[in-house]
Coordinates of C-alpha atoms in Angstrom, one line a residue:
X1 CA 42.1 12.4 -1.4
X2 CA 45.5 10.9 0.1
X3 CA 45.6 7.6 1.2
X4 CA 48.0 5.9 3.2
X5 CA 49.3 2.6 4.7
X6 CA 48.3 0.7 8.0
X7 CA 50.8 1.4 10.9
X8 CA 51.6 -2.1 13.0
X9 CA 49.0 -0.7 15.7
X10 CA 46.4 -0.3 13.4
X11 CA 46.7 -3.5 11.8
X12 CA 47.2 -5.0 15.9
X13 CA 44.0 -2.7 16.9
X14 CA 42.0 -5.3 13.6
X15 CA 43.3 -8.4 14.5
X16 CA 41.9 -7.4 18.3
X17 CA 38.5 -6.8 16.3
X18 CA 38.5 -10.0 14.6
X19 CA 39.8 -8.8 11.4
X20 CA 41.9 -10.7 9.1
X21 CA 44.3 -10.0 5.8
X22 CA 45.6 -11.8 2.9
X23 CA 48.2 -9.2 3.3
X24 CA 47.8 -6.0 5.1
X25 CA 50.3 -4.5 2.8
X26 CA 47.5 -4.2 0.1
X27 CA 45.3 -2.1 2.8
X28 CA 45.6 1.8 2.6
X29 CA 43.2 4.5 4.4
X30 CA 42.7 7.9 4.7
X31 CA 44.8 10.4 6.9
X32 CA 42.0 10.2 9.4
X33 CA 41.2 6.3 9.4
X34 CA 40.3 4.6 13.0
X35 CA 41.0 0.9 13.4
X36 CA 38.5 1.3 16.3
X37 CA 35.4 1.1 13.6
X38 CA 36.3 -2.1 11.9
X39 CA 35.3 -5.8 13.0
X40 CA 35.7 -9.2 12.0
X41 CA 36.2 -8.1 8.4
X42 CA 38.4 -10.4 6.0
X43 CA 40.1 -8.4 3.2
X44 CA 41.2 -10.1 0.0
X45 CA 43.8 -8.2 -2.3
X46 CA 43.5 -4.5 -2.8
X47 CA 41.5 -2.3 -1.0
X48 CA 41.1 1.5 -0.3
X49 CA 38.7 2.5 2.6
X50 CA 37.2 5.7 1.8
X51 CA 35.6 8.6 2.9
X52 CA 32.7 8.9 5.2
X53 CA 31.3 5.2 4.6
X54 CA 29.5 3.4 7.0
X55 CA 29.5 -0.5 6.2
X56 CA 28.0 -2.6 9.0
X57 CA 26.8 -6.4 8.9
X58 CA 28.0 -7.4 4.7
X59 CA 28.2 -10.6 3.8
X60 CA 30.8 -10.0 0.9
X61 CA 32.4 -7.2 -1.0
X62 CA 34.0 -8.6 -3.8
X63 CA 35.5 -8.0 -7.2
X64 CA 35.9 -11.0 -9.7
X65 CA 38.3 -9.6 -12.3
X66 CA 35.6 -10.1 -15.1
X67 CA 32.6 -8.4 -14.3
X68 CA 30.6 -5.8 -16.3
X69 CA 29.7 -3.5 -14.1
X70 CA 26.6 -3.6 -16.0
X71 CA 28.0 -1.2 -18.5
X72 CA 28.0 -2.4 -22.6
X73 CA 25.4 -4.6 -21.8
X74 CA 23.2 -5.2 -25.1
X75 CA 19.6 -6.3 -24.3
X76 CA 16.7 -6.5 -26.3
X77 CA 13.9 -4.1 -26.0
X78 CA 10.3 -4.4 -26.9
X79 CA 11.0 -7.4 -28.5
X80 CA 12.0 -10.1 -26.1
X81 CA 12.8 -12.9 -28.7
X82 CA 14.9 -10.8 -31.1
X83 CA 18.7 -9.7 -31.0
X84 CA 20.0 -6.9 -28.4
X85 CA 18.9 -3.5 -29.9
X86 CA 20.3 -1.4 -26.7
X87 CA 23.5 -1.2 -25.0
X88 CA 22.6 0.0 -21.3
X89 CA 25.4 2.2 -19.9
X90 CA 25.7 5.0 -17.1
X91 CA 25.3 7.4 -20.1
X92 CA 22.0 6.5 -21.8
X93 CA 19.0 8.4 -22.4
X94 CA 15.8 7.9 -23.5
X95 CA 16.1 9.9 -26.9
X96 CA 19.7 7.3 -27.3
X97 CA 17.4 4.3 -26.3
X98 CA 14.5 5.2 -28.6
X99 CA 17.2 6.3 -31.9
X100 CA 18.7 2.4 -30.8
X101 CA 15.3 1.0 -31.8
X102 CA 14.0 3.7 -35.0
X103 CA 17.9 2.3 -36.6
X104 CA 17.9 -0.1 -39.3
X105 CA 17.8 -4.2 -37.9
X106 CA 18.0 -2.4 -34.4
X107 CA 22.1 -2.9 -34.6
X108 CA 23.4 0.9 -34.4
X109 CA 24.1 1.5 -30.5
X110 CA 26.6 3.0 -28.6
X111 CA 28.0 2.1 -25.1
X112 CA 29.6 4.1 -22.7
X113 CA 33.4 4.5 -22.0
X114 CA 35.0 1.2 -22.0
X115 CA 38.9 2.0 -21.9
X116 CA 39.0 2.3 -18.5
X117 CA 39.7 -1.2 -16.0
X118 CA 36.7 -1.6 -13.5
X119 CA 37.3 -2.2 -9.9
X120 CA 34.2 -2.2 -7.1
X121 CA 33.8 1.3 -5.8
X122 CA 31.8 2.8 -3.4
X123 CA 31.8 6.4 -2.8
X124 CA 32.3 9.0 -0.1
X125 CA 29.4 9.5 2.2
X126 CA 28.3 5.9 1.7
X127 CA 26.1 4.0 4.0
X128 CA 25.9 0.1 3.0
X129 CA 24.1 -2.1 6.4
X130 CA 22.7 -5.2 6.6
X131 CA 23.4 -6.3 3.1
X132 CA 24.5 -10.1 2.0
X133 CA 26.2 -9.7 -1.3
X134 CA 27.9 -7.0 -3.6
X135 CA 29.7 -8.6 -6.4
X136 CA 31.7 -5.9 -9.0
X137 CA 29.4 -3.2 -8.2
X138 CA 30.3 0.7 -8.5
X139 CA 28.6 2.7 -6.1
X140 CA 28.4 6.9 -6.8
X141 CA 28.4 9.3 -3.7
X142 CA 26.2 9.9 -0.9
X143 CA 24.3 6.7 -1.8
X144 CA 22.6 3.9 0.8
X145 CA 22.3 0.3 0.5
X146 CA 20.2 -0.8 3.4
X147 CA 19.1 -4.7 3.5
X148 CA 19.6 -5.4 0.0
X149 CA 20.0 -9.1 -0.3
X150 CA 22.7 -9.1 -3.7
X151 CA 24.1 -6.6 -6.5
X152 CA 26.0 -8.4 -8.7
X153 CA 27.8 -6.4 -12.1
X154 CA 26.3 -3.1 -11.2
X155 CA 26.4 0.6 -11.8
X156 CA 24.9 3.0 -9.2
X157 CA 26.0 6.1 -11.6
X158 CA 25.2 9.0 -9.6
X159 CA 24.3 10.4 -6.3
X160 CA 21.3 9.8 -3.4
X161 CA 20.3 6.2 -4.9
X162 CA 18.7 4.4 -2.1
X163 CA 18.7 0.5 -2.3
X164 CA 16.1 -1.5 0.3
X165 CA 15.4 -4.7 1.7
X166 CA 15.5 -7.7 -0.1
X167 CA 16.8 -6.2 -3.2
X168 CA 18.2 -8.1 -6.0
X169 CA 19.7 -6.6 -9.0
X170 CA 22.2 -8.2 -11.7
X171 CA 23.2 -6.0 -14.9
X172 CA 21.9 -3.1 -14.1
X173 CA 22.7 0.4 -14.4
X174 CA 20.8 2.6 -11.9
X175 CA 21.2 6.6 -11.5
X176 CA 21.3 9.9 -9.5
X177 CA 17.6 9.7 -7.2
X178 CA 16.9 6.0 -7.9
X179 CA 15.3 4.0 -5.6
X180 CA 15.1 -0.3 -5.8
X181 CA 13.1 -1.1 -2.8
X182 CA 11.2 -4.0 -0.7
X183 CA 12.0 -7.6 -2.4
X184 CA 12.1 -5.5 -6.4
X185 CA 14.1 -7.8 -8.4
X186 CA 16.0 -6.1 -11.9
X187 CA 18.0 -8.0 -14.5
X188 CA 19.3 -6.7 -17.1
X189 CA 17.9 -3.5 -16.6
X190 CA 18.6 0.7 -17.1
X191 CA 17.0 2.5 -14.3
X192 CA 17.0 6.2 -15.0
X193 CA 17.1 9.5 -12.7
X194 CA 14.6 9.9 -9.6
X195 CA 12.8 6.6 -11.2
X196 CA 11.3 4.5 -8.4
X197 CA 10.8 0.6 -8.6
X198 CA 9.5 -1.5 -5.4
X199 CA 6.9 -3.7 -3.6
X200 CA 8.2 -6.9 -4.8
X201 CA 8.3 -5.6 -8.9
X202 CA 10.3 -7.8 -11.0
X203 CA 11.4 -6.8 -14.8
X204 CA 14.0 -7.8 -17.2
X205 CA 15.5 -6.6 -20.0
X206 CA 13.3 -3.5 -19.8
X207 CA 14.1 0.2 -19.4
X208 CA 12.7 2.9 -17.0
X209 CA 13.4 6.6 -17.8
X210 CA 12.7 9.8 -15.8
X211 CA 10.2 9.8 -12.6
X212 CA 8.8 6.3 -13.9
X213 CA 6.9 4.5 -10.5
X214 CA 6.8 0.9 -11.0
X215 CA 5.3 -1.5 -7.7
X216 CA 4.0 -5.1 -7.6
X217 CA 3.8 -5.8 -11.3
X218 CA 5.9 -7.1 -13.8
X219 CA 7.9 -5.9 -17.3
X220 CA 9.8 -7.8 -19.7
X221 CA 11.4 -5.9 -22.6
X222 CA 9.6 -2.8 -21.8
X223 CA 10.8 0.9 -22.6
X224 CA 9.1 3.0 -20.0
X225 CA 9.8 6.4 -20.8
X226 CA 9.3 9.2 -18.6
X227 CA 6.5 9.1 -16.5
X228 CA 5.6 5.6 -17.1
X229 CA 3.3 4.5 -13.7
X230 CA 2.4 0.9 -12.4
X231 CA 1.3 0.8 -9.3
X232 CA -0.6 -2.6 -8.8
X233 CA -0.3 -6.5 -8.8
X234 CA -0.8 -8.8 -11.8
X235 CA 0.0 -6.0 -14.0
X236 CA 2.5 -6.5 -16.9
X237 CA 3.9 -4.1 -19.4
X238 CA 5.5 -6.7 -22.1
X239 CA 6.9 -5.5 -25.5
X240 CA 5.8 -2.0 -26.2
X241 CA 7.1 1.7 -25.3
X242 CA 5.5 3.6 -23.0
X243 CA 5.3 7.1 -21.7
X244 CA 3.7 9.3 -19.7
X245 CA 1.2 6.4 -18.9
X246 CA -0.4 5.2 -15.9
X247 CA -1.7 1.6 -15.9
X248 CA -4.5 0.4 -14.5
X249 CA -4.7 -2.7 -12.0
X250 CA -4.6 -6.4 -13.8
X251 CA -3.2 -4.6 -17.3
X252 CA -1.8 -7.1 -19.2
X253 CA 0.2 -6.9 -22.8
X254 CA 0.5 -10.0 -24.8
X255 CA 3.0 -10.4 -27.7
X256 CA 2.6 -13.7 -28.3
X257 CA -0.4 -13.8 -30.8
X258 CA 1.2 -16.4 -33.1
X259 CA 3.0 -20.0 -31.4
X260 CA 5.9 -19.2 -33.5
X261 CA 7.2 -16.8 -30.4
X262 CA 6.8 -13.1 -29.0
X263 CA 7.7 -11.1 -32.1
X264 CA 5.2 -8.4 -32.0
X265 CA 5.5 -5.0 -30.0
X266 CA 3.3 -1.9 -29.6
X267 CA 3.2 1.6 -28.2
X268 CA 1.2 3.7 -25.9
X269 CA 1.8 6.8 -27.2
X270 CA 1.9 10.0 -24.6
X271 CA -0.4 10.5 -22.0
X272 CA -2.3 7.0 -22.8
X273 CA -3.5 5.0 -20.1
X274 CA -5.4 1.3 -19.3
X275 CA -8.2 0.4 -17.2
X276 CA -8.4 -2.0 -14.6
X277 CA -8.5 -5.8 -16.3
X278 CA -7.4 -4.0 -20.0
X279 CA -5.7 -6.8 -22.1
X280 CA -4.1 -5.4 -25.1
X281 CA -3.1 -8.0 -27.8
X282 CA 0.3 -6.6 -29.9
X283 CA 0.4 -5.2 -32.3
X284 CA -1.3 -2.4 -31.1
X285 CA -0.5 1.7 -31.3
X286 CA -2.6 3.6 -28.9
X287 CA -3.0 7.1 -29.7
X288 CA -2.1 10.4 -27.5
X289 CA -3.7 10.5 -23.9
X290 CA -6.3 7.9 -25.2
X291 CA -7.9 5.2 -22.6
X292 CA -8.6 1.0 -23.2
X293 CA -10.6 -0.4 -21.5
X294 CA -11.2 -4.6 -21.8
X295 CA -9.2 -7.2 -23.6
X296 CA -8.9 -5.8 -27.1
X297 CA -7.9 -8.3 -29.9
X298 CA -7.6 -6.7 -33.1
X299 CA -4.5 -5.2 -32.9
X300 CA -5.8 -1.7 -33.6
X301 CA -4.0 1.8 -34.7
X302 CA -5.9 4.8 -32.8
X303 CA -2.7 7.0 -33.5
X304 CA -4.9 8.9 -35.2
X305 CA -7.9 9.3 -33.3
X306 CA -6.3 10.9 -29.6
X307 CA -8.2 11.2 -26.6
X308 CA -10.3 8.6 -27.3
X309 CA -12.0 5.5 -25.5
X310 CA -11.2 2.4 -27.0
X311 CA -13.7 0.3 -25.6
X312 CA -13.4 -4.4 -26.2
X313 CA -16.3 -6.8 -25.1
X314 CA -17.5 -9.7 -26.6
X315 CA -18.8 -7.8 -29.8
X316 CA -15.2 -6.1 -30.5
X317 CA -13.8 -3.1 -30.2
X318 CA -15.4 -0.1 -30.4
X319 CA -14.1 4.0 -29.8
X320 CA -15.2 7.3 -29.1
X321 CA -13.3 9.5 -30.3
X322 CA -12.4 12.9 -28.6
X323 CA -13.8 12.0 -25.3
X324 CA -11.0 12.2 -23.3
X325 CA -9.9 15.5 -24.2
X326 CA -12.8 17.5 -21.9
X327 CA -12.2 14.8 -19.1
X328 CA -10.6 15.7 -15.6
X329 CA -8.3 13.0 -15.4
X330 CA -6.6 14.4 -18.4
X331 CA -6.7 17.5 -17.2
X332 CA -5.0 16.7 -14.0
X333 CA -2.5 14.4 -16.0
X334 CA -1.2 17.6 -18.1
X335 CA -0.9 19.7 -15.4
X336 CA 0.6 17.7 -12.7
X337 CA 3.8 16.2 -14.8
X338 CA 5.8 18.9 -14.3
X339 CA 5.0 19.9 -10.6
X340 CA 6.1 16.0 -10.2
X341 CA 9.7 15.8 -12.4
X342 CA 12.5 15.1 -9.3
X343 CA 15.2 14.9 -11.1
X344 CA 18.3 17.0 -10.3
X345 CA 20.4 16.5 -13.2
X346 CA 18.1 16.5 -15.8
X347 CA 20.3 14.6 -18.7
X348 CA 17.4 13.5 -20.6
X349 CA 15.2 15.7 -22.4
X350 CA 11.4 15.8 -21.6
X351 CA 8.9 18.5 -23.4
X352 CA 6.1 18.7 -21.3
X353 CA 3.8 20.6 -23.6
X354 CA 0.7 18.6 -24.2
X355 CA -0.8 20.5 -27.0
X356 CA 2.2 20.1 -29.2
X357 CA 2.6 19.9 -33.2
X358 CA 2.6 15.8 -32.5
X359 CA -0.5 15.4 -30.3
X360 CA -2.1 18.0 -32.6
X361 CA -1.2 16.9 -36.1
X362 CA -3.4 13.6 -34.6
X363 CA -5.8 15.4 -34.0
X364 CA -6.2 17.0 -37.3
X365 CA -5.8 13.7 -38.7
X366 CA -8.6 12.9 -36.3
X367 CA -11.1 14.9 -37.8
X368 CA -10.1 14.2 -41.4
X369 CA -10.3 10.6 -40.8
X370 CA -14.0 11.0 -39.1
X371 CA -15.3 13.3 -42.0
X372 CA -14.5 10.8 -44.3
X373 CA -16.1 7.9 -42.5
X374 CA -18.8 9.7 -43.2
X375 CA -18.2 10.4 -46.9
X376 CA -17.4 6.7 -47.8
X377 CA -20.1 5.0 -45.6
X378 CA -23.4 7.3 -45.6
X379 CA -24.0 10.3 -42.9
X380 CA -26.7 8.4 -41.4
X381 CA -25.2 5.1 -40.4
X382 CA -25.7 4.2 -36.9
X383 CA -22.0 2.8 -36.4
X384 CA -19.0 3.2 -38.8
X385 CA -16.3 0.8 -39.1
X386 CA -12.7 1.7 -39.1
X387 CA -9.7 0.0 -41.1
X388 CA -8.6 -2.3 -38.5
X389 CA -12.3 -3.0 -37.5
X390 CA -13.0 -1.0 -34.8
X391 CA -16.8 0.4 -34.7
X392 CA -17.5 3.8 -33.8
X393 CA -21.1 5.1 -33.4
X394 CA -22.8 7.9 -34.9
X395 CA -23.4 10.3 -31.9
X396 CA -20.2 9.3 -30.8
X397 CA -18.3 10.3 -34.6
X398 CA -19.8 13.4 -34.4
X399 CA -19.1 14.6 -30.9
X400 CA -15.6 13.5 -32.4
X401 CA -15.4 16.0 -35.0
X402 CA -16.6 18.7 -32.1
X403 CA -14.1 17.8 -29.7
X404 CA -11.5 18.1 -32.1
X405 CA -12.4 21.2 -33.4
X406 CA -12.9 22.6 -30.7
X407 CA -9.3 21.3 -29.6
X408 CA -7.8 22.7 -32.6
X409 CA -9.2 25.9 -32.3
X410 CA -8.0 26.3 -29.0
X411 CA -4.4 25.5 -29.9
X412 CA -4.4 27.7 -33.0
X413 CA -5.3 30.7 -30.1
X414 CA -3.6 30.3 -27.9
X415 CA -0.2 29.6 -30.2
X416 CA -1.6 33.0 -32.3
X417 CA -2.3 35.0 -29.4
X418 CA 1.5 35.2 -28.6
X419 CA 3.0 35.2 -31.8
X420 CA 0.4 37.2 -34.2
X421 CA 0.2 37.1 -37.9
X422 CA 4.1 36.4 -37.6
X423 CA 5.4 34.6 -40.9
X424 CA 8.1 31.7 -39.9
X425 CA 11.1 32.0 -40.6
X426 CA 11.9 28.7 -41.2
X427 CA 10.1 25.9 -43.1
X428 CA 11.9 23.5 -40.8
X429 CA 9.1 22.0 -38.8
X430 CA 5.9 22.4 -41.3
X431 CA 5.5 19.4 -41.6
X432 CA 4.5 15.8 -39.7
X433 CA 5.8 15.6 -36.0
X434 CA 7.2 12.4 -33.8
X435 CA 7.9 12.2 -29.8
X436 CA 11.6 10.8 -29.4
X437 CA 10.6 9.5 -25.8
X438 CA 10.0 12.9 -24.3
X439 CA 11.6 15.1 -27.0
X440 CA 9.2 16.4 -29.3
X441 CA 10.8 17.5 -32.9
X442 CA 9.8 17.1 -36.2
X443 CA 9.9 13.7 -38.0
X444 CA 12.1 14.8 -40.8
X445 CA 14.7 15.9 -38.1
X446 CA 14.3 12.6 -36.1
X447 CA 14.8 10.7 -39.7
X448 CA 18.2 12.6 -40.1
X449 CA 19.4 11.4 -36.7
X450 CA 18.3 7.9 -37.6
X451 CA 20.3 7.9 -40.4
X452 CA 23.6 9.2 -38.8
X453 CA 23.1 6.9 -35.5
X454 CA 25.5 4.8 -35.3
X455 CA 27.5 6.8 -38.0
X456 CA 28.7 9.7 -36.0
X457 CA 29.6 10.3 -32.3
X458 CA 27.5 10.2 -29.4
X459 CA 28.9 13.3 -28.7
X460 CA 27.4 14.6 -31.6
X461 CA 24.1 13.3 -31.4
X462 CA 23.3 14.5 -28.4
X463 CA 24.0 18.3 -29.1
X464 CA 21.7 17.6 -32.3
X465 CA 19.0 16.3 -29.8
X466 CA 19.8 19.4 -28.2
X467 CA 19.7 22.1 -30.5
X468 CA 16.5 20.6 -31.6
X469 CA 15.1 21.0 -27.9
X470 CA 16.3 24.2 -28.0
X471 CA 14.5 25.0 -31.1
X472 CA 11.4 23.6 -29.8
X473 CA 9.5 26.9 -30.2
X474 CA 10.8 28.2 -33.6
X475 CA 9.4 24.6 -35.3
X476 CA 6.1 24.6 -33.4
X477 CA 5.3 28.1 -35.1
X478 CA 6.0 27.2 -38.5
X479 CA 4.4 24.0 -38.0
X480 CA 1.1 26.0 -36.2
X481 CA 1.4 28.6 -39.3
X482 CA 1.1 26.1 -41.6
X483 CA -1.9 24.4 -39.7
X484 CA -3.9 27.7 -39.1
X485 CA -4.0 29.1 -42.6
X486 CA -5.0 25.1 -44.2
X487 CA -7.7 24.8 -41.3
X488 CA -9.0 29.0 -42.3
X489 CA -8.3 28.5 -45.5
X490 CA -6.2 31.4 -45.4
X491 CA -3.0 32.3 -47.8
X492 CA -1.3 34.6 -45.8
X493 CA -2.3 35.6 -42.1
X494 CA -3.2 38.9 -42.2
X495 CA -3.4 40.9 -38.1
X496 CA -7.2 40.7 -38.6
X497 CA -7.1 36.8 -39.2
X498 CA -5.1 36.5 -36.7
X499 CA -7.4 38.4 -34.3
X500 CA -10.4 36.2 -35.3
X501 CA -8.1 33.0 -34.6
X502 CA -7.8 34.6 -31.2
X503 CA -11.2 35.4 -30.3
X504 CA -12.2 31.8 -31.6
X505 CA -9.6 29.8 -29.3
X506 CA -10.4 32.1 -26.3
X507 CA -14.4 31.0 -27.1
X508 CA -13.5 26.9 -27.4
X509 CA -11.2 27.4 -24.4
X510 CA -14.2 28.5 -22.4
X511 CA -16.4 25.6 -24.2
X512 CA -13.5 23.3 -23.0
X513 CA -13.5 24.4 -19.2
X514 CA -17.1 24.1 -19.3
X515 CA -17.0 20.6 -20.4
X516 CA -14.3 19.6 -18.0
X517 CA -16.9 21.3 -15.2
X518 CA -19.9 19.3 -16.1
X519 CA -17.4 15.7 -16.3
X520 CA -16.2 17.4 -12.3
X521 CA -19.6 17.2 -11.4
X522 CA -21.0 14.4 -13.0
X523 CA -18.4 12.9 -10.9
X524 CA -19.8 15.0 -7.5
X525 CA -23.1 13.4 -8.2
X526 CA -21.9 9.9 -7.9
X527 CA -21.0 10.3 -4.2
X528 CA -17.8 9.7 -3.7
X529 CA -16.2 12.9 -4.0
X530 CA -16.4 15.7 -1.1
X531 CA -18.1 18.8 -1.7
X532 CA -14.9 20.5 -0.8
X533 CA -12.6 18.7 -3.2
X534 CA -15.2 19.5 -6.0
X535 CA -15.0 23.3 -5.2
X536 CA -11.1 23.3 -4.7
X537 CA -10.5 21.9 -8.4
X538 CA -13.4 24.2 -9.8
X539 CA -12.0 27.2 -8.6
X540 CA -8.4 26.5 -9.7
X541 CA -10.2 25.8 -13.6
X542 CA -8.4 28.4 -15.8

């Protein structure tokens, strides 16, 4: 766009308006500019009016010559006490956040493109009212700021990011869909695409990725990945990584179990949720799409038992394993992720599939790790007791061991259905599985990236993270090959192996809508829930 200088009756028509110049010189507009539309405005150095804005009722605009931006900003993540482990910059994904953290000492990060001067920006088709401060901000296109009481050193990297009332944000990169809203206060903070963050919620040195809803609650060195979800007060999500998670009111996360400082972290791995009141004590890993429910103290590892309960009260922690996998919220969780993703750009990568070689490889684990509970302590025990000193009763263990089965023999029929008795053609894959914050690849593959972070360019790394996406399908069948002929016992799949896999998963599939029936109306029969909303979700069971 051309811009030109003021003509003597433009700079006349300000003064009329009560507007004032350190030198009027340093002013230049567009073609179509109209002195008519500015008032008692004072402009300091250079300045470029641009296209389309609207800027009514602003304290100050102002660039100090040594800002940030927000860009290159180290923080530390997860663990509030220790050294910066991730440079926040307009740039950063979730994958580049999580490899930051995997890396050696947490030291190997990259930062966005810092040749470049800074100067405070705001785009074309703008609209910035009512709003006291913005201090060396950048502001993308087509973006409003609307009450926000003060963004100082700030990135708005994108388009349609809406800023509200009584906003305050310092460090922060935010991008493309955001919204900051009603009082939410962010410092040192990345807020990633079509994420919103309101009612009052305050966080610092904390990440939020993909569709994440945070209101009223609090986070402090908190990686929410995609579809992390908080929507109530006196909640706090402190030191761990979250992700797909929804957590209930009154959650609370404590990293400080020894005086010496917050130096523990934990992770609620995908699909994991809290109940209302649940205190969690780091260290702690929560397993897949598992529930907790009271204040659990033993800093347990359930990353192999998924869709459990973990269950605290005064007598300690005990689980049931498998539960949640025949419930309806899980069922509703897996299928409405998708339908929900607003994002337009889409820069980070997020796998949706929920029955995936991670999630599953737990499970099989699962069932392995009940069996031999029953091995080592008796098969008629009334409670078994885990490494970490959770307790898990007998009924419960052995609905376990049926849910996953049946679990596992859904997957394996579903993944066989479409690809047959089809031998890989890769090995790549076979073996264990991780979840890179939304992108699912195999562990030995994540390991290599690890050890070239930091090494190679981001450019690079990023087509890796990629390709690997892009081979999503190809690993999951060598991995699902693998696991169907150890779970049958098989050598080879021959077509009429495979044909028995099928009939099997198509029979648990039915056992598993079933079971997800009877939870629908168990819930009926407590009397909350409308005849007519039972019937809608029963007849849309498939």
């Amino acid at each position: 766009m051309e811009y030109r200088s003021l003509t003597l009756d433009e700079i006349e028509k300000m003064q009329q308006n009560g507007c004032w110049a350190e030198d009027w010189g340093l002013l230049t507009v567009a073609e179509d500019f109209s002195a008519n539309n500015i008032r008692r405005t004072s402009f300091y150095g250079e300045i470029t009016i641009g296209e389309n804005c609207v800027l009514d009722n602003i304290g100050c605009i102002r660039n100090t010559g040594d800002g940030s931006f927000g860009e290159n900003n180290r923080i530390s993540v997860m663990n509030e006490a220790g050294e910066g482990n991730v440079v926040i910059h307009s740039q950063l994904t979730s994958q580049e956040a999580a490899l930051c953290m995997l890396c050696k000492n947490g030291t190997a990060a990259y930062g966005g493109d810092d040749d470049e001067p800074r100067q405070t920006t705001i785009g074309s088709n703008t609209r910035i009212v009512n709003t006291r401060e913005l201090t060396n901000v950048i502001i993308g296109d087509n973006c409003e700021l609307s009450g926000a009481s003060r963004l100082a050193d700030c990135t708005l990297a994108g388009e349609e990011i809406f800023i509200g009332s009584d906003v305050i944000c310092e460090n922060a990169v935010i991008k493309t869909g955001a919204t900051v809203l009603d009082g939410a206060k962010l410092y040192n903070c990345f807020v990633g695409e079509a994420v919103h963050i309101g009612k009052g919620f305050s966080a610092e040195n904390s990440l939020f990725f993909a569709n994440s809803y945070m209101d009223n609650g609090e986070a402090c060195a908190a990686f929410c990945g995609p579809f992390s979800v908080s929507h109530h007060k006196s909640t706090l999500l402190i030191g761990a990584q979250y992700m797909f998670y929804n957590a209930g009111s009154n959650t609370n996360f404590s990293n400080h179990a020894y005086k010496i400082g917050p130096v523990h972290h934990g992770t609620m791995e995908r699909g994991a949720k809290t109940a209302s009141g649940a205190h969690i004590l780091l260290p702690a890993r929560i397993g897949a799409f598992s529930m907790v429910m009271g204040k659990v103290q033993n800093h347990p590892d359930t990353s192999s038992l998924p869709f459990s309960y973990i269950i605290a009260d005064a007598a300690g922690t005990s689980i049931v394993p498998g539960r949640n996998f025949t419930t309806v919220g899980t069922y509703r969780d897996v299928n409405k992720w998708e339908k929900r993703d607003m994002r337009t750009t889409k820069e980070e990568i997020v796998n949706f599939d929920w029955l995936n070689p991670m999630v599953m490889g737990e499970v099989v684990r699962g069932r392995q790790l009940l069996e031999t509970l029953m091995e080592e302590q008796g098969r008629n025990q009334s409670c078994y007791i885990t490494d970490d000193g959770c307790t898990i009763k007998n009924h419960a263990l052995m609905k376990g061991i049926h849910y996953y089965d049946m679990a596992i023999r859904m997957y394996l029929g579903s993944m066989v259905e479409h690809y047959g008795a089809y031998l890989p053609e890769s090995s790549v894959g076979s073996g264990e599985w991780a979840d890179l914050a939304g992108l699912l690849a195999p562990k030995s593959e994540i390991d290599g990236l690890v050890d070239d972070f930091g090494e190679t360019g981001l450019g690079d790394i990023r087509e890796r993270l990629k390709e690997l996406h892009r081979n999503y399908e190809e690993y999951k069948w060598a991995w699902t090959y693998r696991m169907a002929t150890d779970y049958y016992g098989l050598d080879n799949m021959t077509q009429d192996d495979a044909d028995e896999i099928v009939k099997e998963g198509k029979a648990a599939r039915e056992q598993w809508l079933d079971a997800i029936r009877r939870d629908a109306e168990r819930e009926f029969a407590l009397g909350d829930v409308d005849e007519d909303v039972l019937n809608t979700f029963l007849n849309q069971l498939k």
